[in-house]
mmCIF file of C-alpha atoms and ligand atoms in Angstrom:
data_model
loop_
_atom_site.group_PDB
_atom_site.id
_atom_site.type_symbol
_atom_site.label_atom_id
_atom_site.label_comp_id
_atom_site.label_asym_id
_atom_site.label_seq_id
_atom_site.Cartn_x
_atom_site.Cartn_y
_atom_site.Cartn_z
ATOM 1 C CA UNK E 1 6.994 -15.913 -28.319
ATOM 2 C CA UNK E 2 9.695 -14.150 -26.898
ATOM 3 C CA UNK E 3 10.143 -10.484 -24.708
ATOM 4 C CA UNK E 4 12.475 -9.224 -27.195
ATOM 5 C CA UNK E 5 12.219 -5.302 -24.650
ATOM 6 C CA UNK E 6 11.143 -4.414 -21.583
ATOM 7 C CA UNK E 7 11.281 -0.661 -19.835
ATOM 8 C CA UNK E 8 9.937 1.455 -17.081
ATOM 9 C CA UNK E 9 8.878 4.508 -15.714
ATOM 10 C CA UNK E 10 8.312 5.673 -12.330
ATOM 11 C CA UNK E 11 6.809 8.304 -10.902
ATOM 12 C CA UNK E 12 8.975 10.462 -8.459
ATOM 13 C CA UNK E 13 7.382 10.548 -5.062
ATOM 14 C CA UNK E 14 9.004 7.989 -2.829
ATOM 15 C CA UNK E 15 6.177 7.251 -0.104
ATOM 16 C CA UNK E 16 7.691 5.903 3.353
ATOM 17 C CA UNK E 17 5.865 4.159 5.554
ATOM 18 C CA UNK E 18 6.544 6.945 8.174
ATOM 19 C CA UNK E 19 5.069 9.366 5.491
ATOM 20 C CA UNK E 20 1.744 6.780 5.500
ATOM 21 C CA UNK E 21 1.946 6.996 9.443
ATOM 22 C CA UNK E 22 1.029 10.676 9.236
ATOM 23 C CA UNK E 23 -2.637 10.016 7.862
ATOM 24 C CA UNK E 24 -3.469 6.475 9.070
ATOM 25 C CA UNK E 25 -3.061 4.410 12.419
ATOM 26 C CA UNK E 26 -0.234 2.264 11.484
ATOM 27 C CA UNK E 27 3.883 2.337 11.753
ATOM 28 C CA UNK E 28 7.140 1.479 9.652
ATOM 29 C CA UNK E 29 7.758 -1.447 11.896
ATOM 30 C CA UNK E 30 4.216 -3.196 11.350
ATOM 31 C CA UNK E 31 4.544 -2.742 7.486
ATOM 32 C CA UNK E 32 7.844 -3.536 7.038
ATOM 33 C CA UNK E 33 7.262 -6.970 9.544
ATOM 34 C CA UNK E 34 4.298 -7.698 8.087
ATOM 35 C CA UNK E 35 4.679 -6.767 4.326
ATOM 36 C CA UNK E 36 8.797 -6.376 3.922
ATOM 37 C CA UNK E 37 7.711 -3.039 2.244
ATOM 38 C CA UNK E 38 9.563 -0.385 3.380
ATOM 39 C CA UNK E 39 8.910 2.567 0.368
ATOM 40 C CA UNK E 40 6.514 2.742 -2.522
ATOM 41 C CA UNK E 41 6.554 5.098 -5.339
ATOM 42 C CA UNK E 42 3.478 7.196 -6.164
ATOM 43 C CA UNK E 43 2.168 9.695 -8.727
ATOM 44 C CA UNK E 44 1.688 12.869 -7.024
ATOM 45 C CA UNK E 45 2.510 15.112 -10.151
ATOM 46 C CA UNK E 46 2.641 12.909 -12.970
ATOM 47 C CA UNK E 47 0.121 11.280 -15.416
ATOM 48 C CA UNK E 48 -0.111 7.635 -15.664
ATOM 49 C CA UNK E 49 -0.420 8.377 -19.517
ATOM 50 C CA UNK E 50 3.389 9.897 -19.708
ATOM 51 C CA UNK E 51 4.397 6.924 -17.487
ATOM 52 C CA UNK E 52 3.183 4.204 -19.334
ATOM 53 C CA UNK E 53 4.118 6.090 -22.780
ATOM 54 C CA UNK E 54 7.768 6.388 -21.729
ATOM 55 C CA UNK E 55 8.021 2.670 -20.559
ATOM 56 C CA UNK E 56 6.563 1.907 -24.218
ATOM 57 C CA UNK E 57 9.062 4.010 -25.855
ATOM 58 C CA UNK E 58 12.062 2.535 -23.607
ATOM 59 C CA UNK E 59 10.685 -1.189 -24.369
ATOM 60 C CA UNK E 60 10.513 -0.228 -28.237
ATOM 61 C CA UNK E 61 13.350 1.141 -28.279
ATOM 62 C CA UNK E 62 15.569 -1.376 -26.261
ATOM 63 C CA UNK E 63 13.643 -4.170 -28.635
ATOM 64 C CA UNK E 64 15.535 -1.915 -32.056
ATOM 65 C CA UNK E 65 11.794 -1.169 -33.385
ATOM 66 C CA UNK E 66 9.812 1.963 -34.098
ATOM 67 C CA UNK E 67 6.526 2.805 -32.312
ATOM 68 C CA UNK E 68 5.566 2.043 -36.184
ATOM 69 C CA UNK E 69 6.782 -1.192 -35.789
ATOM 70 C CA UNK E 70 4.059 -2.316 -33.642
ATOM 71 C CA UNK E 71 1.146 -4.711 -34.800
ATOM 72 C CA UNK E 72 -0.745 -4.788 -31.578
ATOM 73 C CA UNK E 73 -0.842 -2.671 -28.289
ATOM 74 C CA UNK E 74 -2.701 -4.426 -25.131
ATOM 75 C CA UNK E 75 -2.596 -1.849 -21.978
ATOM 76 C CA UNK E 76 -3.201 -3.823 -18.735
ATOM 77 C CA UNK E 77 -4.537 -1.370 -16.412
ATOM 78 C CA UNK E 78 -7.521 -1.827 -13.460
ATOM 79 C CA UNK E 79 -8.003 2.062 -13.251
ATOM 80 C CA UNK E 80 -7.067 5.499 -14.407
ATOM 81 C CA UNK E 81 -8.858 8.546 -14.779
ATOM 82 C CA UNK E 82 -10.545 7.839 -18.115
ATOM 83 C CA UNK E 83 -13.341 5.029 -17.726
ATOM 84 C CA UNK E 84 -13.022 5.605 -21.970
ATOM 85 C CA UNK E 85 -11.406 5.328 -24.104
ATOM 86 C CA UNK E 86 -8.850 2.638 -23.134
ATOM 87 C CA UNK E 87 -5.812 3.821 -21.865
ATOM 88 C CA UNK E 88 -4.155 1.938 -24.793
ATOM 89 C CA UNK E 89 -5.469 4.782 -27.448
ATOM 90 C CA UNK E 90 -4.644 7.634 -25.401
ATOM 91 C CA UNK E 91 -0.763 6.616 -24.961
ATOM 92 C CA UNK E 92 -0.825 5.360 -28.926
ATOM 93 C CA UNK E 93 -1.266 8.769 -29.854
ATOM 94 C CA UNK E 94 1.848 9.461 -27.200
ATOM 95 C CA UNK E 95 4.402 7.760 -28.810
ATOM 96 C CA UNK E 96 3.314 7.583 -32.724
ATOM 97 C CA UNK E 97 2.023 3.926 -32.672
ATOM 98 C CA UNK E 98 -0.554 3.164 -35.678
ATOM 99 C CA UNK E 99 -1.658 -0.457 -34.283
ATOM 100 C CA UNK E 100 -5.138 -1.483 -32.975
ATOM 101 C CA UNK E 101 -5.154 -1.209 -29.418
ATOM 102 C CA UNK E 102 -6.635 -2.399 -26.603
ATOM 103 C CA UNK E 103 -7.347 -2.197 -22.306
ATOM 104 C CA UNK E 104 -7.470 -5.668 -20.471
ATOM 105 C CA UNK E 105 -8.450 -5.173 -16.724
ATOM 106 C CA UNK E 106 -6.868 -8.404 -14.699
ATOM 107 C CA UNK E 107 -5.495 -6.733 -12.335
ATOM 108 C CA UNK E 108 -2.157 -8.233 -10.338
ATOM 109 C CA UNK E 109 -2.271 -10.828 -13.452
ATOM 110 C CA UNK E 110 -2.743 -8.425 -16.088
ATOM 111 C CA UNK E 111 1.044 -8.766 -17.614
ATOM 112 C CA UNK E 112 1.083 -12.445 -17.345
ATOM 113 C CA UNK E 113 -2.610 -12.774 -19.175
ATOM 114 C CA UNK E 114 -1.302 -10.406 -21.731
ATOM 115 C CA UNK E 115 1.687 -12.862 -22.477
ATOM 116 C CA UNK E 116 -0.863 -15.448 -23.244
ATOM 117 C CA UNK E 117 -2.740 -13.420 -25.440
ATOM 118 C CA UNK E 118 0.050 -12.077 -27.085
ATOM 119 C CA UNK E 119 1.527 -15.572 -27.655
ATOM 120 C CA UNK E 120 -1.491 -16.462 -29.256
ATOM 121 C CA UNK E 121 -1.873 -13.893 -31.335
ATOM 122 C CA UNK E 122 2.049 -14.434 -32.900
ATOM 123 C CA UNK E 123 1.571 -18.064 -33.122
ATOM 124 C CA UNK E 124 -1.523 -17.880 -35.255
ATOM 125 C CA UNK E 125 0.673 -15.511 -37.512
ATOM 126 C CA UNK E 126 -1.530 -12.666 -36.954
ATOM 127 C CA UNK E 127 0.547 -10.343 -35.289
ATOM 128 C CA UNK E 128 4.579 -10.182 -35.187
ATOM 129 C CA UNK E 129 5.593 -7.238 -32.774
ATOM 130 C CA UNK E 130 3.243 -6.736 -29.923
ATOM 131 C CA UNK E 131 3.320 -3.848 -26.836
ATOM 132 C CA UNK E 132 2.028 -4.883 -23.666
ATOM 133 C CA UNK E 133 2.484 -1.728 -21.418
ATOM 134 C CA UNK E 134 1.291 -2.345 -17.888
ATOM 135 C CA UNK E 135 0.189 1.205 -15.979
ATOM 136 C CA UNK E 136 -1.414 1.287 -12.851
ATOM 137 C CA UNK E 137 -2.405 3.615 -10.431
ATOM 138 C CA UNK E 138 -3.965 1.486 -7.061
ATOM 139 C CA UNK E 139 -3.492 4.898 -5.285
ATOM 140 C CA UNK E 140 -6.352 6.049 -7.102
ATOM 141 C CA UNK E 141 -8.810 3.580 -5.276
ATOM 142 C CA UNK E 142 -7.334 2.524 -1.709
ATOM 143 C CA UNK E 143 -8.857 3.791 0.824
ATOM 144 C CA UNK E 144 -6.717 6.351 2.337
ATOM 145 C CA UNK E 145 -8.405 6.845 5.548
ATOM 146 C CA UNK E 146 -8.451 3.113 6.368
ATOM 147 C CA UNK E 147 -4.267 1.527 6.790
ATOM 148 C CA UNK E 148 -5.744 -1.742 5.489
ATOM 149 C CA UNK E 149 -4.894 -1.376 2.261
ATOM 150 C CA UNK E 150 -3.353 0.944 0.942
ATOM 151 C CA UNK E 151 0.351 0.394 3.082
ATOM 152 C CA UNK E 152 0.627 -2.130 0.379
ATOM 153 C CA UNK E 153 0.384 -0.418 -3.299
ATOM 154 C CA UNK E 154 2.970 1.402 -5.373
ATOM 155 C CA UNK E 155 2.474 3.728 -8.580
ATOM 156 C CA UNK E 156 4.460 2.701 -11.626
ATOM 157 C CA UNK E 157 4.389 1.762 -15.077
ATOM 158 C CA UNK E 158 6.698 -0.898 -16.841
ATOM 159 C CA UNK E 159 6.529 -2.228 -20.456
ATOM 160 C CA UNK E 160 7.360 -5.334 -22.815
ATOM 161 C CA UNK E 161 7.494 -5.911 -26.420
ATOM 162 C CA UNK E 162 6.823 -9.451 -27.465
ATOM 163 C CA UNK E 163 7.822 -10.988 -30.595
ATOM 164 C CA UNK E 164 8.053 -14.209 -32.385
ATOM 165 C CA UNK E 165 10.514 -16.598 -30.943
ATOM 166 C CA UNK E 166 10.763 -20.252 -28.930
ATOM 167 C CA UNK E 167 11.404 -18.779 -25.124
ATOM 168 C CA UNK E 168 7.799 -18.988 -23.358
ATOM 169 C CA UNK E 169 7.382 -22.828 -22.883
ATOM 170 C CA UNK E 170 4.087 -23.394 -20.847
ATOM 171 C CA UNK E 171 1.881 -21.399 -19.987
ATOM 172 C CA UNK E 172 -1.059 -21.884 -17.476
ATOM 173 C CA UNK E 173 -3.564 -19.443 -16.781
ATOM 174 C CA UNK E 174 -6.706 -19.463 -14.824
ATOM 175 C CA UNK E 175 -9.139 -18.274 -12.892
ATOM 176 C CA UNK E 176 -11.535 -18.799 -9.747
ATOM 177 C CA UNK E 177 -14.250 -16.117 -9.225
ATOM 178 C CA UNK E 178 -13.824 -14.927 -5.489
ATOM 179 C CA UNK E 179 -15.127 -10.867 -6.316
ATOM 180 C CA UNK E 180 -15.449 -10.764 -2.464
ATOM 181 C CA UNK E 181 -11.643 -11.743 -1.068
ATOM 182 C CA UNK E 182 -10.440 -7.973 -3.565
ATOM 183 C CA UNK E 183 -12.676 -5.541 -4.947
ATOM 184 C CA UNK E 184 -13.352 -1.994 -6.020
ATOM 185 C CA UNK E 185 -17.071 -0.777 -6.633
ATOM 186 C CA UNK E 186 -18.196 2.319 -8.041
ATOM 187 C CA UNK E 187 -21.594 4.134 -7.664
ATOM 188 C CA UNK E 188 -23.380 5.388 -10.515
ATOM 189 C CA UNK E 189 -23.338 8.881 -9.975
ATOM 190 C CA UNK E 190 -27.394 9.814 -12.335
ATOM 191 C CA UNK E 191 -30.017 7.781 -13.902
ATOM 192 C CA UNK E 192 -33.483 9.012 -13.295
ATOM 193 C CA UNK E 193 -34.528 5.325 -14.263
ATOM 194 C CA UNK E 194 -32.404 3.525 -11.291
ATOM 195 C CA UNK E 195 -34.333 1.880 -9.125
ATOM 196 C CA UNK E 196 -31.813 -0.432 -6.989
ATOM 197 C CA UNK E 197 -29.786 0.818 -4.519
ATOM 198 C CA UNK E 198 -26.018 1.833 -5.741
ATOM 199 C CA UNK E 199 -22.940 2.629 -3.613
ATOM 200 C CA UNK E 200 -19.087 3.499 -3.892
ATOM 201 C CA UNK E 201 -16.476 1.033 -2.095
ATOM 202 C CA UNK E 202 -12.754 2.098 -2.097
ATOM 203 C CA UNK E 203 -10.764 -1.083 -2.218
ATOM 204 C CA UNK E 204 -11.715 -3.585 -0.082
ATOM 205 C CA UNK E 205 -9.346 -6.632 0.981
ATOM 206 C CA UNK E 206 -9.447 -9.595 2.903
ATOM 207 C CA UNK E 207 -5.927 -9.758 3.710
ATOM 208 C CA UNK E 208 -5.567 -12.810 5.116
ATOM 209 C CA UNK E 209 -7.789 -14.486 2.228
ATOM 210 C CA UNK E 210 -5.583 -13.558 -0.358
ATOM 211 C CA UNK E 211 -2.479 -13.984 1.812
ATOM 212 C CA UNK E 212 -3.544 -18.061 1.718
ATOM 213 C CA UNK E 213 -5.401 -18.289 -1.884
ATOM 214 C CA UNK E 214 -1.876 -16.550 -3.470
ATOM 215 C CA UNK E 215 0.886 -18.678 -2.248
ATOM 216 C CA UNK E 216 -1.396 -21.891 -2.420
ATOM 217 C CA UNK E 217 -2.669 -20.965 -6.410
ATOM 218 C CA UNK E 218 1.081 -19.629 -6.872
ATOM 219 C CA UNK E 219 2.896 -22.300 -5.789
ATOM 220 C CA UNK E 220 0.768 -25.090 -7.754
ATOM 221 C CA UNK E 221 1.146 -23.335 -10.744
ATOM 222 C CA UNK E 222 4.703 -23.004 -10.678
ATOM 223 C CA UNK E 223 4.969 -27.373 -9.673
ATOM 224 C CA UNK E 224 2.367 -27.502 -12.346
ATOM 225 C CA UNK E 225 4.149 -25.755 -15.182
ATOM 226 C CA UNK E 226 7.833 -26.706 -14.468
ATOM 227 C CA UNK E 227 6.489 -30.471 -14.890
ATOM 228 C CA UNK E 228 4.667 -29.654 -17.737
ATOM 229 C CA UNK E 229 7.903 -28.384 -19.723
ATOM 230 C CA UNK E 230 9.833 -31.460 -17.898
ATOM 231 C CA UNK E 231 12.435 -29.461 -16.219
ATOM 232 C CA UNK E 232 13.091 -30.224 -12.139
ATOM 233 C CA UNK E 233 12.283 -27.515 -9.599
ATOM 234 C CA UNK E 234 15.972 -27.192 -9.223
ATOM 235 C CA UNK E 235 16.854 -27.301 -13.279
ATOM 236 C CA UNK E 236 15.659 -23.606 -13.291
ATOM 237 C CA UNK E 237 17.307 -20.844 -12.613
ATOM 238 C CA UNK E 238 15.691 -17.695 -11.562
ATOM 239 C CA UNK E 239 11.571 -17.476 -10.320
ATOM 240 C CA UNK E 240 10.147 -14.097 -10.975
ATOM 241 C CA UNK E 241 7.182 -13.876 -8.577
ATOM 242 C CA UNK E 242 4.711 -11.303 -8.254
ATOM 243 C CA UNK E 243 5.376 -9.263 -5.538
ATOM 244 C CA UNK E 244 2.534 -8.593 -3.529
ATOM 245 C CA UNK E 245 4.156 -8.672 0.469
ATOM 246 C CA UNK E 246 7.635 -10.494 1.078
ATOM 247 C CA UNK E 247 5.856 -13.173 3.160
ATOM 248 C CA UNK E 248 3.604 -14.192 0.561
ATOM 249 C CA UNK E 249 7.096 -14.658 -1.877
ATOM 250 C CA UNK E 250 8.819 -16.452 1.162
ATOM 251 C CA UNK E 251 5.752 -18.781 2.590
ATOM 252 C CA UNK E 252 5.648 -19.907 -1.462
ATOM 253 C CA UNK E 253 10.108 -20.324 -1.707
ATOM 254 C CA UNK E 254 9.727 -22.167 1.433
ATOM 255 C CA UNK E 255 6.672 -24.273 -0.074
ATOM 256 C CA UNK E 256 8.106 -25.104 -3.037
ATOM 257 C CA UNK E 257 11.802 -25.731 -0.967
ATOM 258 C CA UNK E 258 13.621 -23.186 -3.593
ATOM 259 C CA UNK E 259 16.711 -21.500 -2.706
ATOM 260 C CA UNK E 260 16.968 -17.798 -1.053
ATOM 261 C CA UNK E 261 19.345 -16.506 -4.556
ATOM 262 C CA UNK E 262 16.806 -17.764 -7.042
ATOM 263 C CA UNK E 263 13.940 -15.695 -6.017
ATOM 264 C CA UNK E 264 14.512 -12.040 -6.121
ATOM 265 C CA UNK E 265 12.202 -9.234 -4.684
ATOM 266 C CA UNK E 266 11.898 -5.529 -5.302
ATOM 267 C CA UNK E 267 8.858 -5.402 -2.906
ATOM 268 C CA UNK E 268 10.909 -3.622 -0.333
ATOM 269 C CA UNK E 269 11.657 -0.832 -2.691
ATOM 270 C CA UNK E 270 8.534 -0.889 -4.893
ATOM 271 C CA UNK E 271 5.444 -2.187 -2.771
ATOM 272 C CA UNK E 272 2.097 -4.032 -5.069
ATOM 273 C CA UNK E 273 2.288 -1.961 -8.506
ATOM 274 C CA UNK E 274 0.042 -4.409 -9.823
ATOM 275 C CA UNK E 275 0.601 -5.993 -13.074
ATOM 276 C CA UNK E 276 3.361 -3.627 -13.544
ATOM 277 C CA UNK E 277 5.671 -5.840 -11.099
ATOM 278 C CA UNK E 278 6.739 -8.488 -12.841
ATOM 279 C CA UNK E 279 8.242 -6.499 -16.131
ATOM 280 C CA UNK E 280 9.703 -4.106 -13.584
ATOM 281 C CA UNK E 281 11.942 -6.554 -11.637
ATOM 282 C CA UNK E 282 12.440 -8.315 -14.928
ATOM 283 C CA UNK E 283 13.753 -5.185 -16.433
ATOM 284 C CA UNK E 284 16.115 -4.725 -13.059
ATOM 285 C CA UNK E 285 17.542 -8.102 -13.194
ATOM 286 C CA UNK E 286 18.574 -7.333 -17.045
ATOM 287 C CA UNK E 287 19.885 -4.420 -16.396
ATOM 288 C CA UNK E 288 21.970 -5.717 -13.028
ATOM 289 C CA UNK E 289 23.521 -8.530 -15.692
ATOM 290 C CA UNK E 290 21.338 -11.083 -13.468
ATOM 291 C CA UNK E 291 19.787 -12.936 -16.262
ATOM 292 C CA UNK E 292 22.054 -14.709 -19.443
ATOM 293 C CA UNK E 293 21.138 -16.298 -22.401
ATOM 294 C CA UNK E 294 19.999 -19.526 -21.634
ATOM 295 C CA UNK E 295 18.526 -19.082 -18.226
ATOM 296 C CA UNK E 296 15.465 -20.657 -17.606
ATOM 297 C CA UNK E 297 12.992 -18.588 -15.612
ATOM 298 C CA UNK E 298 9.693 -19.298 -14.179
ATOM 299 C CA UNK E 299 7.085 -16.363 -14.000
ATOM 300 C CA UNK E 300 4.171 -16.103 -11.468
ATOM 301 C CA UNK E 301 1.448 -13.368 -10.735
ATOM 302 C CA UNK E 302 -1.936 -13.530 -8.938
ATOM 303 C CA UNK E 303 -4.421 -10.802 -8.465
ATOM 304 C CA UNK E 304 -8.089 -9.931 -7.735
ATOM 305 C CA UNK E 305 -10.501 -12.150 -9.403
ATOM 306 C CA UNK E 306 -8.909 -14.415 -8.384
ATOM 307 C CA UNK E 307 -6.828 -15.041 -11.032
ATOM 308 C CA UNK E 308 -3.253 -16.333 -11.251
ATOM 309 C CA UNK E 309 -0.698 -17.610 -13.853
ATOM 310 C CA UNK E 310 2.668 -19.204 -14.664
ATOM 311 C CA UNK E 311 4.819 -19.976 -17.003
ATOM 312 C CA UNK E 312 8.194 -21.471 -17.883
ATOM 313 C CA UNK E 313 10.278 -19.487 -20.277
ATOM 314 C CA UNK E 314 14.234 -19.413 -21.286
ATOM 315 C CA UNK E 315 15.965 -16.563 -22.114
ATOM 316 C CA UNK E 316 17.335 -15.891 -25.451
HETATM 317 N N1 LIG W 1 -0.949 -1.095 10.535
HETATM 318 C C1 LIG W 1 -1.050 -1.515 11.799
HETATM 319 N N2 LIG W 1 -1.898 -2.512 12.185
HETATM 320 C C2 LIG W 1 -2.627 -3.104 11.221
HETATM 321 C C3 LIG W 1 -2.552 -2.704 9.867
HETATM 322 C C4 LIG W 1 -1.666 -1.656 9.542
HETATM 323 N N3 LIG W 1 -1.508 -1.213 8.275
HETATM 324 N N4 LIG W 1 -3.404 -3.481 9.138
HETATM 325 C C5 LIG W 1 -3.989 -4.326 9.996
HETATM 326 N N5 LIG W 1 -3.530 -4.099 11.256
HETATM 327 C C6 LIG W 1 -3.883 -4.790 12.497
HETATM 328 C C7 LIG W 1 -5.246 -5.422 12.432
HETATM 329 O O1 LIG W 1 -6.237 -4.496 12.786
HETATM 330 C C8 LIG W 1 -5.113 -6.551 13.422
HETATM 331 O O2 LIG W 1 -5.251 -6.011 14.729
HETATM 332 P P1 LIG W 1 -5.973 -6.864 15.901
HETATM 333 O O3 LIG W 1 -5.098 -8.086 16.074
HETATM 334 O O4 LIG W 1 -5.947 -5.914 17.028
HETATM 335 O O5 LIG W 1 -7.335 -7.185 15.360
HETATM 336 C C9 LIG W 1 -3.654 -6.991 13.276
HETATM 337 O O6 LIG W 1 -2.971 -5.875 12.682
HETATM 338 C C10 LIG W 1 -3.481 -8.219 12.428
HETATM 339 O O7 LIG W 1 -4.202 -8.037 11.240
HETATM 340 P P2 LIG W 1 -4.170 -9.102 10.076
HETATM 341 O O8 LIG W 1 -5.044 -8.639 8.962
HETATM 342 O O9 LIG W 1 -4.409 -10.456 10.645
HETATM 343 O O10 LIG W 1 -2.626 -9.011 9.651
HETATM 344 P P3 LIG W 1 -1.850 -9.922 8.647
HETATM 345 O O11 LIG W 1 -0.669 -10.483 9.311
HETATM 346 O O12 LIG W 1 -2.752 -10.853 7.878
HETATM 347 O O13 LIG W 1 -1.303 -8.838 7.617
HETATM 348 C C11 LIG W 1 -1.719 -8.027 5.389
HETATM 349 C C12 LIG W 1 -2.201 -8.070 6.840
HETATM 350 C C13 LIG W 1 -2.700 -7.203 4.565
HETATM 351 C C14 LIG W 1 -0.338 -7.370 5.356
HETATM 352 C C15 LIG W 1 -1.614 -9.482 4.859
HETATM 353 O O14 LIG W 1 -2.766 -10.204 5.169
HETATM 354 C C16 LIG W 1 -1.384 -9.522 3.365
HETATM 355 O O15 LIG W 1 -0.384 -9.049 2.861
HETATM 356 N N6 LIG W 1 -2.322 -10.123 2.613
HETATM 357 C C17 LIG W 1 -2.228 -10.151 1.175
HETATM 358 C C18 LIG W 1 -2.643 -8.833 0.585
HETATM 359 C C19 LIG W 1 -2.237 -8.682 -0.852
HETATM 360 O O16 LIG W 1 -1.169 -9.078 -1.226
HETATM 361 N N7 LIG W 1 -3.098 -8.080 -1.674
HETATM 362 C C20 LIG W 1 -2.837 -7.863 -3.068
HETATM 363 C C21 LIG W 1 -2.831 -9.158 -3.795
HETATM 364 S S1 LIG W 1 -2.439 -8.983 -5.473
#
């Protein structure tokens, strides 16, 4: 398997920290210390439907398809406003795809467990030119009244196509069920049957929880798969981390000893857009000329669950 495209669309608000200072008890200097995030963008106008459909048309476009082209659309999304059908329909219809389609809800991980679906599905032969668009919204659930959570979330969708080729080497995936470290619960608003007591929960973090369980999962993946393909920490050449907080992508380059140049961050710029991240500063270092044919890269993402994955992959 191979990312043979990859595009993005953002919305157009630019959130500050300042601006988040206005409406909850917090200040530029605490986020940016304690998160490196200094702006976020955030859908204020837009729909998350346009967004993701014009990262899917860039990505298709950028990989020399059609929308027609396209054997297999997976949409990795936690929320949006339709609970059905999957956001993967509606934005087929966008941009004139025909293929079978498909929501996966893995939240920070969602690109990375989409990669290792899709790399299934090409090596059994099954499908040749698959769409992973990743489209999230976390403004839609943080709790806006509360600065525990929601300093840390951007808006934004990014996209890949994924085709048949030798660059993803080894990929580990997996999964420890911690539901109480990250979660989101919804009340069911009528059923004249219910008899158990129901209630609504905007998003709810642990923060220091998943500060530790992220760089400790992240950073064993990364040793884990870099040995599996037989490379040396050092033989690669560029580690595209999810970016959650800047100390969580620091504490795991300083745990893992890797050098300040080969682990780049848009966190300051973007905040947490979820599984969007990791396409997104892929598609920036491709664009700066940052990444050549050859390179090899190491992805990581982890996310609510608690899942987390890695994998070694060279550029063609
Ligand atoms: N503004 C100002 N003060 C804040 C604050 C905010 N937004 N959030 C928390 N605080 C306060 C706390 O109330 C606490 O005050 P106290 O000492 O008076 O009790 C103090 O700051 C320290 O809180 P703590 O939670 O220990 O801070 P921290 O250094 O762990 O940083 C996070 C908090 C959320 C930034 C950090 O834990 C983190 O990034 N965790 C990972 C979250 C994440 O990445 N989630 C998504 C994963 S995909």
């Amino acid at each position: 398997m191979k990312i043979s495209g990859t595009g993005v669309a953002l919305p157009q608000l630019r959130v500050t920290n300042d601006m988040i200072a206005q409406y909850v008890d917090t200040s530029d200097e605490w986020i940016s210390s304690r998160t490196g995030i200094k702006e976020r963008p955030m859908i204020s106008t837009e729909s998350l439907i346009d967004l993701g459909a014009k990262a899917a048309k860039d990505a298709i476009a950028k990989a020399g398809l059609a929308p027609t082209d396209i054997d297999l659309f997976i949409c990795s999304n936690v929320v949006n406003s339709y609970v059905t059908p999957s956001l993967a329909c509606i934005i087929q219809g966008e941009i004139g795809a025909t293929c079978p389609c498909f929501d996966i809800n893995n939240a920070c991980a969602g690109f990375m467990t989409a990669m290792d679906m899709a790399d299934g599905y090409i090596s059994s032969g099954k499908y040749k030119n698959i769409l992973v668009v990743c489209a999230e919204e976390p403004s839609r659930i943080v709790d806006w009244k509360s600065r525990d959570a929601c300093i840390l979330f951007g808006d934004a969708a990014s996209a890949a196509v994924l085709t048949a080729g030798d660059s993803l080497k080894t990929m580990k995936f997996s999964t420890k069920s911690m539901p109480d470290v990250l979660y989101y619960r919804r009340k069911l608003e009528y059923n004249p049957f219910l008899k158990k007591e129901e209630f609504n929960k905007p998003l709810q973090m642990n923060g220091r929880d998943v500060f530790k369980t992220a760089v400790s999962f992240s950073s064993a993946d990364i040793k884990e798969v870099v040995e599996a393909t037989g490379w040396k920490m050092e033989d690669v050449d560029m580690f595209v981390l999810h970016q959650a907080n800047l100390r969580i992508i620091e504490a795991i380059r300083q745990r893992l000893d890797l050098p300040d140049e080969k682990v780049p961050h848009n966190v300051e710029r973007m905040g947490n857009t979820s599984s969007a991240c990791i396409p997104i500063l892929l598609n920036e270092l491709i664009e700066a000329g940052k990444i050549k044919k050859g390179d090899k890269l190491v992805f990581s993402a982890f996310g609510a669950g608690f899942s987390s994955a890695a994998c070694t992959y060279v550029w063609e």
